[in-house]
Structure formats: structure tokens, C-alpha cells
């Protein structure tokens, strides 16, 4: 494909302006000359009409020698011609013709036909001799009751409005004006082009990285505004470069000083940059030059596999992976995550983040061992007691009634200890598991209704009424339904255990908003029992705390139910508290607040 070289802007502007101005000038000159010609014709016609009005009486008086008379009158002006034509079209007198008998019949002439018909007639025709436009004007004349046509003619150019001098003067003046306008247009175009070249020079310097140059363009206003905008742009770019340099230095300081290990690698699995923490984790302090192979830096298969998955574009877990790394100094447990941080012309880059969780793993193991040991120490005698009690219950002793009574007590206590152990294990799992339980958007209204219904049978046996009400029909909350029902169930279970016969337990759900407008599900469980004294409300969620220790043990409680409830609600990002009834009646009132889930 042939590419045509574009014209310089000064040539383009000059050609466009010149062509437009010339075309406009020619159109304007033509219109002026045409208007001047029309004016000249109108003036000539008016002059001939005036002459005709003056000639009619004279012609009537000199009918005997009309030809000599018209020749004598027109002799003073050779351009002026007078002709008298009878009704047959024959010329009876003419100021220009030496012999009128040789003239052709004029009856078919336009202006003559009109005059013989009794009207004024006119026509403009080119002279066969001079080739100039001639105005012919004829009026009717009655001589001795015969119709005649008196025709006067005069060249149009003789009018003062259409003289050759006036026309030449107009054309010369127009030409001079056109040349002056073209010169002025060229100068204006050159001025504008000079300013544009200055802006182009500034753009070239900016592209080359020199941002100090400022184009000095003061007019026209649009180019001045463009120049000012370019100056502002250059200053803003300089400022941005300075800010980026400062942030780069800050980033390097943070990157080097952060306690987590950081390794940046590219799609070719080469290390681009790493910090001191990563160097210590992998005993690679002697590696300074980069890039180098990631495998020579990170020699753990799990980490290399994670990096390869990132390069391939496989979906990675946001939680990362846990792996053991053995260095020259010690063995570490690391939590490793990989994220894509950039996509540049040079290629994609990825960031490996290493969190040293060795200390946390040790603490976790210590707590796990402690709970396991405590559980073992408690569960072993409980199992023995329960086993011997079952043996005694199945055997025959001398005092069977007494023996059975004590064995039943042993069996009851062993069951209570088993419940304590199960609750302790539940608390241990809630506290030690670093990962949140699986949570999905669920209808909290339905989950709470099911929990209430599960306790209705036990409540009926104690002549206690359990009811449920909800303001919204459905309400989505991000939760683990099993854990949530366990938390609410612990509160309802306590109410069923400790409320006297004839009590009422009511569970209700409402939608509430905080000061910022965030929506929450408010779950209220209240009863008509003895309630909780205000001085103990701040401690009821502590492990093994009991308001009435004797009555609690008689009811079979472990003292851990509300503590488990508190942990579960905290895991769900909510709060739980006991406020006491707000209607003045006795009884407990528990309020759970959980954030509503929105897509």
C-alpha cells in the first residue's frame, strides 16, 4: 500500500486559506459586477424613458422631415440612436442610417412589437458592430391617427455605473485586496505554525525525558491554554516521578525490613528479588546476584509446586499451604502463600510470602498435648468407675438396695464427668483450630425455629412452654448452622433446666441497624425463671462459673455451655450478652447479634 507523505501544516493552511479566499473573492466580485450591470441597465432604461417622453412631442411636430430631424438631434451623441417605425415595421426615420430605405423591417423586434401594440417595450441585445450590450426602448406614437413606434437605443456601458473605468477600478482594487488578504493569511498561518512547532518541540523533549522545558506560547488563546496544560502536565509528571522514587525507596525499606519472608519470581521461575527474612529462612545469605533459579533458593518440593501452579494459572487457596523447611540452623514450619503481583512487558511476576509459624505450632502442640493429657487423666478413672459400677449393678451383693444406690451415684457422677470432658474438647477445638469452620449463607430464622422445636418435648415434660417468633420471614446470615444451633441450644437448654414448672421461654428474631447503617440479626432468648443477679452477668460466660453451684450440679450442668456459646458467636463475628428482662418481670434475657449477609 502506497503511503502518501503528508503536507506540512504551513502549506496546508496556506493552500486551504488561499483557495477559500480566492473562491470567495471571485464569487463576491462576480456578484458585484452583476449587480453593477443590473444597475446600469436600470439607469439606461430610465434615461431612455426620459428622453422618449421629451421626444414624442417633437417627433409629432416634425413629421414632414422626420429623418433629418432625428439625425440632427442625435448628431451631438454618436452613441445615442433614434428610430421611428410605422405600423408596417418600416423605418421612416433613423439617426444612424444614411439611407433608411436599405434598413430591414423592424416589425418583429420585441420592443417595436410592444410599442405598436400600445405599450412600452424594451430589450437588451449585443450590437453586431461593437459587440457591446445595447439597451433598446420603444414607446407608441400617434401621428395623423397612424400608429408609430419611437425607439431610442444607447449602449449600456455608457452608464456611469457601468463604465469601463469603474469596472477596471473595481477589479484592480479587488485584486490588491485579495493579495493583501493572502499575505495576511500567510503571516497568521506562519505565526500559528511557529507556536505549534514550539509545542511539538516541547512534546519531543518530554518524550526524551527532559521535563524542564516550558513552551512560551502566549497566543492564540487555545494554543496558550494547550501550552499551559503541557507545562502543568510536565510539572505533574516531575512530581509523580519524585513521589514514585520516594515510594520506591520506602517500599525497599519496608521490603527489606518486614519480618515475613518475601520472594519475587518471574514466569521463568527465576528469583528477581528477595528480602533478608527469606534469606534467613532458607540460609541463602550468600546469594546476591539476581535473577537465579527459584529451585536453587527454595529447595522444598511443596513450595516449588505452589509456585508452578501460580505460573500455570491454577486456582490457589488464599489460606496458603503449611510445610516444614529444614535449614542449616533449624527446622521451621512455614505458612506459604503465592500471589500474582504484576503483569509487565517483561512478563508476569509473582510473590511468595512466608510466615514463620514455628513458635505458633509449638504452642499449639503444647495446648493440644495439655488437653489430651487432661482428658486422658479424667477419662481413665471415669471409665474405670463406670465399668466397676456396671459390674456391681449386674452382680449380687448382700445389701443390694444400698449397693445399687451408691452405684447409681457413681454412674451419675461418671456421666457428668464425661459431659465435662466433651465440653472441654469442644472448647479446645474452637480455640485451637486456626481455620474458621465452613460457613455458608443460611436462613437464621429457620435454623432458630428448628432449635426451639428440638427442646419443646423436654420443656413439656417440665410443664414449660417454648415459643418462637420472627419479624422477618427469612434472613440470611453467613454461619455454620450446626455450631449456631449448638450455641442457641445451650441457652435454651439452660432455661429448660433451671426454670420452674409453668415458666415460659420465648425466642424471637428481629432486624436491627447500628449507627453506620449496617444490618444485624438480633436473636433474643428470654424466660420467666429466677433470672441472673446483675452482679453475676459479667461472669456467666466464664468456664465452670455457676450462680448457684448446688442447683447447677443437681440439674446436671457442666458449667461450660455458655462459654461454648460465647466462643461460637465470636467465631461468627457476633456478640452475646445477658441483659435481664426489660419489661420488669423476673427472668433471664440473652441477646445475640449477628451481621446480616448481603450479596
Coordinates of C-alpha atoms in Angstrom, one line a residue:
X1 CA 0.0 0.0 0.0
X2 CA 1.4 3.4 -1.1
X3 CA 1.7 5.9 1.8
X4 CA 1.5 9.5 0.7
X5 CA 3.7 12.0 2.5
X6 CA 1.5 14.4 4.4
X7 CA 1.8 18.1 3.8
X8 CA 3.5 20.5 6.3
X9 CA 0.9 22.4 8.3
X10 CA 2.0 25.8 6.9
X11 CA 1.5 24.6 3.3
X12 CA -1.8 23.0 4.3
X13 CA -3.1 26.2 6.0
X14 CA -1.8 28.5 3.2
X15 CA -3.4 26.4 0.4
X16 CA -6.7 26.0 2.2
X17 CA -6.9 29.6 3.2
X18 CA -5.8 30.8 -0.3
X19 CA -8.3 28.6 -2.2
X20 CA -11.1 29.6 0.1
X21 CA -10.3 33.3 -0.1
X22 CA -9.9 33.2 -3.9
X23 CA -13.1 31.4 -4.4
X24 CA -14.9 33.7 -2.1
X25 CA -13.4 36.8 -3.7
X26 CA -14.3 35.6 -7.2
X27 CA -17.9 34.9 -6.2
X28 CA -18.2 38.3 -4.4
X29 CA -16.6 40.1 -7.4
X30 CA -19.0 38.3 -9.9
X31 CA -22.0 39.2 -7.7
X32 CA -20.9 42.9 -7.5
X33 CA -20.3 43.1 -11.3
X34 CA -23.7 41.5 -12.0
X35 CA -25.3 43.9 -9.6
X36 CA -23.5 46.8 -11.2
X37 CA -24.7 45.6 -14.7
X38 CA -28.3 45.4 -13.5
X39 CA -28.0 48.9 -12.0
X40 CA -26.5 50.2 -15.3
X41 CA -29.4 48.7 -17.3
X42 CA -31.9 50.2 -14.9
X43 CA -30.3 53.6 -15.2
X44 CA -30.1 53.4 -19.0
X45 CA -33.7 52.4 -19.2
X46 CA -34.7 55.3 -17.0
X47 CA -32.7 57.7 -19.2
X48 CA -34.2 56.4 -22.4
X49 CA -37.7 56.7 -20.9
X50 CA -37.0 60.4 -20.0
X51 CA -35.6 61.1 -23.5
X52 CA -38.6 59.3 -25.1
X53 CA -41.1 61.4 -23.1
X54 CA -39.3 64.5 -24.4
X55 CA -39.0 63.3 -28.0
X56 CA -42.7 62.3 -28.6
X57 CA -44.0 65.9 -28.9
X58 CA -41.1 66.9 -31.1
X59 CA -41.5 64.0 -33.4
X60 CA -45.2 64.8 -33.9
X61 CA -44.3 68.4 -34.9
X62 CA -41.7 67.4 -37.5
X63 CA -43.5 64.6 -39.3
X64 CA -42.7 66.2 -42.7
X65 CA -39.0 65.7 -42.4
X66 CA -38.6 63.3 -39.5
X67 CA -35.5 61.5 -40.8
X68 CA -33.5 64.7 -41.0
X69 CA -34.9 65.8 -37.7
X70 CA -33.8 62.7 -35.8
X71 CA -30.3 62.8 -37.4
X72 CA -29.9 66.4 -36.3
X73 CA -30.9 65.7 -32.7
X74 CA -28.6 62.6 -32.4
X75 CA -25.7 64.2 -34.1
X76 CA -24.4 65.5 -30.7
X77 CA -24.0 62.0 -29.3
X78 CA -22.9 59.2 -31.6
X79 CA -23.9 56.5 -29.1
X80 CA -27.5 57.8 -29.0
X81 CA -29.8 56.5 -31.7
X82 CA -33.3 57.5 -32.6
X83 CA -35.6 55.4 -34.9
X84 CA -39.2 55.9 -36.0
X85 CA -41.1 52.9 -37.3
X86 CA -44.6 52.8 -38.8
X87 CA -47.2 50.2 -38.1
X88 CA -45.9 48.1 -41.0
X89 CA -42.5 47.8 -39.4
X90 CA -40.9 50.1 -42.0
X91 CA -38.3 52.6 -40.7
X92 CA -39.4 56.2 -41.5
X93 CA -36.6 57.9 -39.7
X94 CA -33.2 56.8 -38.2
X95 CA -30.4 58.9 -36.8
X96 CA -27.6 56.4 -37.8
X97 CA -28.7 55.1 -41.2
X98 CA -27.7 57.3 -44.2
X99 CA -30.3 55.6 -46.3
X100 CA -33.3 54.4 -44.4
X101 CA -34.7 52.5 -47.4
X102 CA -32.0 49.9 -47.0
X103 CA -32.9 49.1 -43.5
X104 CA -34.7 45.8 -42.8
X105 CA -38.2 45.6 -41.5
X106 CA -38.3 46.2 -37.7
X107 CA -41.8 44.9 -37.1
X108 CA -40.7 41.7 -35.4
X109 CA -38.4 43.4 -33.0
X110 CA -39.5 42.7 -29.4
X111 CA -39.6 46.3 -28.3
X112 CA -41.2 47.5 -31.6
X113 CA -44.0 45.0 -31.3
X114 CA -44.8 46.1 -27.8
X115 CA -44.8 49.8 -28.8
X116 CA -47.0 49.2 -31.9
X117 CA -49.4 47.3 -29.6
X118 CA -49.7 50.4 -27.4
X119 CA -47.2 49.5 -24.6
X120 CA -43.7 50.5 -23.7
X121 CA -41.1 47.9 -24.9
X122 CA -37.5 47.3 -24.1
X123 CA -34.8 44.9 -25.0
X124 CA -31.0 44.4 -24.5
X125 CA -29.1 43.0 -27.4
X126 CA -25.5 42.9 -28.4
X127 CA -24.5 45.2 -31.2
X128 CA -23.5 43.4 -34.3
X129 CA -20.8 46.1 -34.9
X130 CA -19.3 46.9 -31.4
X131 CA -20.3 43.6 -29.7
X132 CA -21.4 45.7 -26.7
X133 CA -24.8 45.4 -24.9
X134 CA -27.3 47.9 -26.2
X135 CA -30.5 49.0 -24.5
X136 CA -33.5 49.5 -26.8
X137 CA -36.5 51.3 -25.6
X138 CA -39.7 52.0 -27.6
X139 CA -42.9 53.9 -26.9
X140 CA -46.1 54.2 -29.0
X141 CA -46.6 57.4 -31.0
X142 CA -49.8 58.5 -32.9
X143 CA -49.1 60.6 -36.0
X144 CA -52.2 61.6 -38.0
X145 CA -54.1 58.8 -36.5
X146 CA -51.5 56.3 -37.5
X147 CA -49.5 54.1 -35.1
X148 CA -45.8 54.6 -34.9
X149 CA -43.1 53.3 -32.6
X150 CA -40.4 55.7 -31.4
X151 CA -37.4 53.6 -30.4
X152 CA -34.4 55.0 -28.6
X153 CA -31.2 53.0 -28.0
X154 CA -27.9 53.5 -26.1
X155 CA -25.0 51.2 -25.2
X156 CA -25.2 50.1 -21.5
X157 CA -21.5 50.8 -20.9
X158 CA -22.1 54.5 -21.3
X159 CA -23.9 54.4 -17.9
X160 CA -21.8 56.0 -15.1
X161 CA -22.5 52.8 -13.0
X162 CA -21.0 50.5 -15.7
X163 CA -18.2 52.5 -17.3
X164 CA -15.1 50.6 -18.2
X165 CA -13.1 52.7 -15.8
X166 CA -15.3 51.8 -12.9
X167 CA -15.1 48.1 -13.7
X168 CA -11.4 48.1 -14.1
X169 CA -11.0 50.1 -10.9
X170 CA -13.2 47.6 -9.0
X171 CA -11.2 44.6 -10.5
X172 CA -7.9 46.2 -9.7
X173 CA -8.9 47.1 -6.2
X174 CA -10.3 43.6 -5.5
X175 CA -7.1 42.1 -6.8
X176 CA -5.0 44.3 -4.4
X177 CA -7.3 43.4 -1.5
X178 CA -7.1 39.7 -2.3
X179 CA -3.3 39.8 -2.4
X180 CA -3.2 41.7 0.9
X181 CA -5.5 39.2 2.5
X182 CA -3.5 36.3 1.2
X183 CA -0.3 37.8 2.6
X184 CA -2.0 38.4 6.0
X185 CA -3.3 34.9 5.9
X186 CA 0.2 33.6 5.2
X187 CA 1.6 35.6 8.1
X188 CA -1.1 34.4 10.5
X189 CA -0.6 30.8 9.4
X190 CA 3.2 31.2 9.8
X191 CA 2.6 32.6 13.3
X192 CA 0.3 29.8 14.3
X193 CA 2.7 27.2 12.8
X194 CA 5.6 28.7 14.8
X195 CA 3.7 28.3 18.0
X196 CA 2.6 24.7 17.1
X197 CA 6.3 23.9 16.3
X198 CA 7.2 25.2 19.8
X199 CA 4.6 22.8 21.3
X200 CA 5.8 20.0 19.2
X201 CA 9.4 20.7 20.4
X202 CA 8.2 20.6 24.0
X203 CA 6.4 17.2 23.3
X204 CA 9.6 15.8 21.9
X205 CA 11.6 16.9 24.9
X206 CA 9.1 15.4 27.2
X207 CA 9.2 12.1 25.3
X208 CA 13.0 12.2 25.6
X209 CA 12.7 12.6 29.4
X210 CA 13.5 16.3 29.6
X211 CA 10.6 17.7 31.6
X212 CA 12.2 21.1 32.4
X213 CA 11.4 22.7 29.0
X214 CA 8.4 25.1 29.0
X215 CA 6.9 26.2 25.7
X216 CA 6.4 30.0 25.6
X217 CA 3.1 30.3 23.8
X218 CA 1.1 33.4 24.6
X219 CA -1.4 33.5 21.8
X220 CA -3.8 32.5 20.3
X221 CA -5.8 31.6 23.5
X222 CA -6.4 27.9 22.6
X223 CA -2.6 27.3 21.9
X224 CA -1.8 29.3 25.1
X225 CA -4.1 27.0 27.1
X226 CA -2.6 24.0 25.4
X227 CA 0.9 25.2 26.3
X228 CA -0.1 25.9 29.9
X229 CA -1.7 22.4 30.1
X230 CA 1.6 20.9 28.8
X231 CA 3.5 22.9 31.4
X232 CA 1.2 21.7 34.1
X233 CA 1.5 18.1 32.8
X234 CA 5.3 18.3 32.9
X235 CA 5.2 19.6 36.5
X236 CA 2.8 16.9 37.5
X237 CA 4.9 14.2 35.8
X238 CA 8.0 15.5 37.7
X239 CA 6.1 15.4 40.9
X240 CA 4.8 11.9 40.2
X241 CA 8.3 10.7 39.4
X242 CA 9.5 12.2 42.6
X243 CA 6.7 10.6 44.6
X244 CA 7.3 7.3 42.9
X245 CA 11.0 7.5 43.7
X246 CA 10.2 8.2 47.4
X247 CA 7.7 5.4 47.5
X248 CA 10.1 3.1 45.8
X249 CA 12.7 3.9 48.5
X250 CA 10.0 3.4 51.2
X251 CA 9.0 0.1 49.6
X252 CA 12.6 -1.1 49.5
X253 CA 12.9 -0.2 53.2
X254 CA 9.7 -2.0 54.1
X255 CA 10.5 -4.9 51.8
X256 CA 13.9 -5.4 53.4
X257 CA 12.7 -4.9 57.0
X258 CA 9.5 -6.9 57.0
X259 CA 9.6 -9.9 59.2
X260 CA 7.8 -12.2 56.8
X261 CA 9.9 -13.8 54.0
X262 CA 9.2 -12.4 50.6
X263 CA 10.5 -13.7 47.2
X264 CA 9.6 -12.2 43.9
X265 CA 10.0 -14.5 40.9
X266 CA 9.0 -14.4 37.2
X267 CA 7.3 -16.8 34.8
X268 CA 10.6 -18.5 34.1
X269 CA 10.8 -19.5 37.8
X270 CA 13.8 -17.1 38.3
X271 CA 14.1 -15.1 41.5
X272 CA 14.0 -11.4 40.8
X273 CA 14.2 -10.1 44.4
X274 CA 14.0 -11.3 48.0
X275 CA 14.3 -9.8 51.4
X276 CA 16.5 -10.6 54.4
X277 CA 13.9 -12.7 56.2
X278 CA 13.6 -15.1 53.3
X279 CA 17.4 -15.3 53.1
X280 CA 17.5 -16.4 56.8
X281 CA 14.7 -18.9 56.4
X282 CA 16.5 -20.7 53.6
X283 CA 20.1 -20.0 54.6
X284 CA 20.7 -18.1 51.3
X285 CA 22.6 -15.1 52.7
X286 CA 25.4 -15.6 50.2
X287 CA 23.1 -15.2 47.2
X288 CA 23.3 -11.6 45.9
X289 CA 23.1 -11.6 42.2
X290 CA 19.7 -12.0 40.6
X291 CA 17.9 -13.4 38.7
X292 CA 18.7 -17.0 39.6
X293 CA 16.7 -20.2 39.7
X294 CA 14.0 -20.4 42.4
X295 CA 14.8 -24.1 42.9
X296 CA 18.3 -23.2 44.0
X297 CA 16.9 -20.8 46.6
X298 CA 13.8 -22.7 47.7
X299 CA 14.6 -26.4 47.8
X300 CA 11.3 -27.6 49.2
X301 CA 9.0 -29.5 46.8
X302 CA 5.8 -28.2 48.3
X303 CA 6.8 -24.6 47.7
X304 CA 8.1 -25.2 44.2
X305 CA 4.9 -27.0 43.4
X306 CA 2.9 -24.0 44.7
X307 CA 5.0 -21.6 42.5
X308 CA 4.5 -23.8 39.4
X309 CA 0.7 -23.8 40.0
X310 CA 0.7 -20.0 40.1
X311 CA 2.7 -19.8 36.9
X312 CA 0.3 -22.2 35.2
X313 CA -2.6 -20.1 36.3
X314 CA -4.2 -22.7 38.5
X315 CA -6.5 -21.6 41.3
X316 CA -4.6 -21.2 44.6
X317 CA -6.0 -21.3 48.1
X318 CA -6.0 -17.9 49.8
X319 CA -5.0 -19.7 53.0
X320 CA -1.8 -21.0 51.5
X321 CA 0.0 -24.2 52.5
X322 CA 1.8 -25.3 55.6
X323 CA 5.2 -27.0 55.1
X324 CA 8.3 -27.9 57.0
X325 CA 11.6 -26.5 56.0
X326 CA 14.9 -27.8 57.3
X327 CA 17.8 -25.3 57.0
X328 CA 21.4 -25.4 58.2
X329 CA 20.4 -23.9 61.5
X330 CA 17.0 -25.3 62.4
X331 CA 13.8 -26.8 61.2
X332 CA 10.9 -24.4 60.6
X333 CA 7.2 -24.6 60.0
X334 CA 6.2 -22.1 57.3
X335 CA 2.8 -20.9 56.1
X336 CA 3.3 -20.1 52.4
X337 CA 1.1 -18.1 50.1
X338 CA 1.6 -17.1 46.5
X339 CA 0.0 -14.2 44.7
X340 CA 0.4 -12.6 41.2
X341 CA 1.6 -9.0 41.7
X342 CA 2.4 -7.6 38.2
X343 CA 2.0 -8.1 34.5
X344 CA 4.5 -6.0 32.6
X345 CA 6.0 -6.0 29.2
X346 CA 8.9 -8.1 30.6
X347 CA 6.5 -10.7 31.8
X348 CA 4.4 -11.7 34.8
X349 CA 5.7 -11.6 38.3
X350 CA 4.7 -13.5 41.4
X351 CA 5.2 -13.0 45.1
X352 CA 5.9 -15.9 47.6
X353 CA 5.0 -14.9 51.2
X354 CA 6.5 -17.0 54.0
X355 CA 5.1 -16.7 57.6
X356 CA 7.2 -18.4 60.2
X357 CA 4.7 -20.3 62.4
X358 CA 7.2 -22.5 64.1
X359 CA 6.5 -20.9 67.5
X360 CA 2.8 -21.0 67.0
X361 CA 2.9 -24.6 66.0
X362 CA 4.9 -25.4 69.2
X363 CA 2.3 -23.5 71.3
X364 CA -0.4 -25.3 69.5
X365 CA 1.2 -28.7 70.2
X366 CA 1.7 -27.8 73.8
X367 CA -2.0 -26.9 74.2
X368 CA -3.1 -30.0 72.3
X369 CA -0.9 -32.2 74.5
X370 CA -2.2 -30.5 77.6
X371 CA -5.9 -31.0 76.6
X372 CA -5.1 -34.6 75.6
X373 CA -3.4 -35.3 78.9
X374 CA -6.1 -33.7 80.9
X375 CA -8.8 -35.6 79.0
X376 CA -6.9 -38.8 79.4
X377 CA -6.4 -38.3 83.2
X378 CA -10.1 -37.5 83.6
X379 CA -11.5 -40.1 81.2
X380 CA -9.4 -43.0 82.6
X381 CA -10.8 -43.1 86.2
X382 CA -14.3 -42.2 84.9
X383 CA -14.2 -45.2 82.6
X384 CA -13.0 -47.4 85.4
X385 CA -15.7 -46.1 87.8
X386 CA -18.3 -46.6 85.1
X387 CA -17.1 -50.1 84.4
X388 CA -17.0 -51.3 88.0
X389 CA -20.4 -49.7 88.7
X390 CA -21.9 -51.6 85.8
X391 CA -20.3 -54.8 87.2
X392 CA -21.7 -54.2 90.6
X393 CA -25.1 -53.3 89.3
X394 CA -25.1 -56.6 87.4
X395 CA -23.8 -58.6 90.4
X396 CA -25.4 -59.8 93.6
X397 CA -24.3 -58.2 96.9
X398 CA -25.6 -58.8 100.4
X399 CA -27.2 -55.3 100.8
X400 CA -28.5 -55.0 97.3
X401 CA -30.5 -51.8 97.8
X402 CA -27.7 -49.9 99.4
X403 CA -25.2 -51.1 96.8
X404 CA -27.5 -50.1 94.0
X405 CA -28.0 -46.7 95.5
X406 CA -24.2 -45.9 95.6
X407 CA -23.6 -47.5 92.3
X408 CA -26.2 -45.2 90.8
X409 CA -24.5 -42.2 92.3
X410 CA -21.2 -43.4 90.8
X411 CA -22.8 -43.9 87.5
X412 CA -24.4 -40.4 87.6
X413 CA -21.1 -38.7 88.5
X414 CA -19.2 -40.6 85.9
X415 CA -21.7 -39.4 83.3
X416 CA -21.3 -35.8 84.4
X417 CA -17.5 -36.1 84.2
X418 CA -17.9 -37.4 80.7
X419 CA -20.0 -34.4 79.8
X420 CA -17.3 -32.1 81.2
X421 CA -14.7 -33.8 79.1
X422 CA -16.8 -33.5 75.9
X423 CA -17.4 -29.8 76.6
X424 CA -13.6 -29.3 77.2
X425 CA -12.8 -31.0 73.9
X426 CA -15.4 -28.7 72.2
X427 CA -13.8 -25.6 73.7
X428 CA -10.3 -26.9 72.8
X429 CA -11.4 -27.4 69.2
X430 CA -13.0 -23.9 69.0
X431 CA -9.9 -22.2 70.4
X432 CA -7.1 -24.2 68.7
X433 CA -8.4 -24.6 65.2
X434 CA -6.7 -21.6 63.3
X435 CA -9.1 -22.1 60.4
X436 CA -12.7 -20.9 60.6
X437 CA -15.4 -23.6 60.3
X438 CA -17.2 -23.9 56.9
X439 CA -19.7 -21.1 56.7
X440 CA -22.4 -20.5 54.1
X441 CA -25.2 -18.1 53.8
X442 CA -28.1 -19.7 55.7
X443 CA -31.6 -18.7 56.8
X444 CA -31.2 -17.9 60.5
X445 CA -35.0 -17.8 61.0
X446 CA -35.3 -21.5 60.0
X447 CA -32.2 -22.6 62.0
X448 CA -33.5 -20.9 65.1
X449 CA -37.0 -22.3 64.7
X450 CA -35.6 -25.8 64.4
X451 CA -33.5 -25.4 67.6
X452 CA -36.6 -24.2 69.5
X453 CA -38.7 -27.2 68.3
X454 CA -36.0 -29.6 69.4
X455 CA -36.4 -28.6 73.0
X456 CA -40.2 -28.5 73.1
X457 CA -40.6 -32.1 74.1
X458 CA -38.2 -31.8 77.1
X459 CA -39.9 -28.5 78.1
X460 CA -43.4 -30.1 78.0
X461 CA -42.2 -32.8 80.4
X462 CA -41.4 -30.0 82.9
X463 CA -44.6 -28.1 82.1
X464 CA -42.6 -25.3 80.4
X465 CA -43.8 -23.5 77.3
X466 CA -41.3 -22.8 74.5
X467 CA -42.4 -20.3 71.8
X468 CA -40.8 -18.8 68.7
X469 CA -41.5 -15.6 66.8
X470 CA -39.7 -13.7 64.0
X471 CA -40.2 -10.3 62.5
X472 CA -38.6 -11.1 59.1
X473 CA -39.8 -14.3 57.3
X474 CA -36.3 -15.0 56.1
X475 CA -32.9 -13.5 56.9
X476 CA -29.5 -14.6 55.5
X477 CA -26.5 -14.9 57.8
X478 CA -23.1 -16.3 57.0
X479 CA -22.8 -19.1 59.5
X480 CA -22.1 -22.7 60.3
X481 CA -25.6 -23.9 61.1
X482 CA -24.6 -26.8 63.4
X483 CA -22.4 -24.5 65.6
X484 CA -25.0 -21.8 65.6
X485 CA -27.8 -24.2 66.7
X486 CA -25.5 -25.5 69.4
X487 CA -24.9 -22.0 70.7
X488 CA -28.6 -21.1 70.9
X489 CA -29.4 -24.6 72.1
X490 CA -27.1 -24.2 75.1
X491 CA -29.1 -21.1 76.2
X492 CA -32.5 -22.7 75.7
X493 CA -31.2 -25.9 77.5
X494 CA -30.2 -23.9 80.5
X495 CA -33.6 -22.2 80.6
X496 CA -35.4 -25.6 80.5
X497 CA -33.1 -27.0 83.2
X498 CA -33.3 -24.1 85.6
X499 CA -36.8 -22.6 85.1
X500 CA -39.6 -23.9 87.4
X501 CA -42.7 -25.6 86.1
X502 CA -45.2 -23.2 84.5
X503 CA -42.5 -20.9 83.1
X504 CA -42.3 -19.5 79.6
X505 CA -39.3 -19.5 77.3
X506 CA -39.6 -17.1 74.3
X507 CA -37.2 -16.9 71.3
X508 CA -37.5 -14.0 68.8
X509 CA -35.6 -12.6 65.8
X510 CA -35.6 -9.0 64.6
X511 CA -33.6 -7.0 62.1
X512 CA -31.6 -4.1 63.6
X513 CA -29.2 -1.5 62.3
X514 CA -26.3 0.1 64.0
X515 CA -25.2 3.8 63.8
X516 CA -23.4 3.3 60.5
X517 CA -26.5 1.6 58.9
X518 CA -25.1 -1.9 59.0
X519 CA -27.8 -4.5 59.5
X520 CA -27.8 -7.2 62.1
X521 CA -29.9 -10.2 63.1
X522 CA -31.0 -9.8 66.8
X523 CA -31.8 -13.1 68.5
X524 CA -33.4 -12.8 71.9
X525 CA -34.0 -15.7 74.3
X526 CA -35.8 -14.8 77.5
X527 CA -37.6 -16.8 80.2
X528 CA -39.7 -16.2 83.3
X529 CA -37.4 -18.1 85.7
X530 CA -35.4 -16.7 88.6
X531 CA -33.1 -14.8 86.3
X532 CA -29.4 -13.9 86.9
X533 CA -28.4 -11.3 89.5
X534 CA -26.8 -8.2 87.9
X535 CA -23.5 -8.7 89.8
X536 CA -23.0 -12.1 88.1
X537 CA -24.0 -11.1 84.5
X538 CA -20.4 -10.3 83.5
X539 CA -19.1 -13.7 84.6
X540 CA -21.7 -16.2 83.4
X541 CA -19.6 -16.8 80.2
X542 CA -16.6 -17.9 82.2
X543 CA -15.7 -21.6 82.3
X544 CA -17.3 -23.5 85.2
X545 CA -18.8 -20.3 86.7
X546 CA -22.1 -21.1 88.4
X547 CA -24.5 -18.6 90.0
X548 CA -26.0 -21.4 92.3
X549 CA -23.4 -24.2 92.3
X550 CA -25.5 -26.7 94.2
X551 CA -28.6 -26.2 92.0
X552 CA -26.5 -26.3 88.8
X553 CA -24.9 -29.6 89.7
X554 CA -28.3 -31.1 90.6
X555 CA -29.5 -30.1 87.2
X556 CA -26.6 -31.9 85.5
X557 CA -24.8 -28.9 84.0
X558 CA -21.1 -28.8 83.3
X559 CA -20.6 -25.1 83.7
X560 CA -19.2 -24.8 80.1
X561 CA -22.3 -24.4 78.0
X562 CA -22.4 -20.5 78.0
X563 CA -18.6 -20.4 77.5
X564 CA -19.0 -22.6 74.3
X565 CA -21.9 -20.3 73.2
X566 CA -19.7 -17.2 73.6
X567 CA -16.9 -18.8 71.5
X568 CA -19.2 -19.9 68.7
X569 CA -20.8 -16.4 68.4
X570 CA -17.4 -14.7 68.4
X571 CA -16.3 -17.1 65.6
X572 CA -19.3 -15.9 63.6
X573 CA -18.3 -12.2 64.1
X574 CA -21.2 -11.5 66.5
X575 CA -21.8 -10.7 70.2
X576 CA -23.8 -12.3 73.0
X577 CA -24.7 -10.8 76.4
X578 CA -27.3 -11.2 79.2
X579 CA -29.2 -8.0 79.9
X580 CA -32.1 -9.1 82.2
X581 CA -35.7 -8.7 81.2
X582 CA -36.6 -5.1 80.1
X583 CA -40.3 -5.5 81.0
X584 CA -39.8 -5.6 84.7
X585 CA -40.5 -9.3 85.1
X586 CA -38.1 -11.8 86.6
X587 CA -36.1 -14.0 84.3
X588 CA -33.0 -14.1 82.1
X589 CA -32.7 -12.4 78.7
X590 CA -29.9 -13.3 76.3
X591 CA -29.2 -11.1 73.2
X592 CA -27.2 -12.4 70.2
X593 CA -26.2 -10.0 67.4
X594 CA -25.0 -11.5 64.1
X595 CA -24.3 -9.4 60.9
X596 CA -26.7 -10.0 58.1
X597 CA -25.3 -11.3 54.9
X598 CA -25.7 -9.4 51.6
X599 CA -24.5 -10.5 48.1

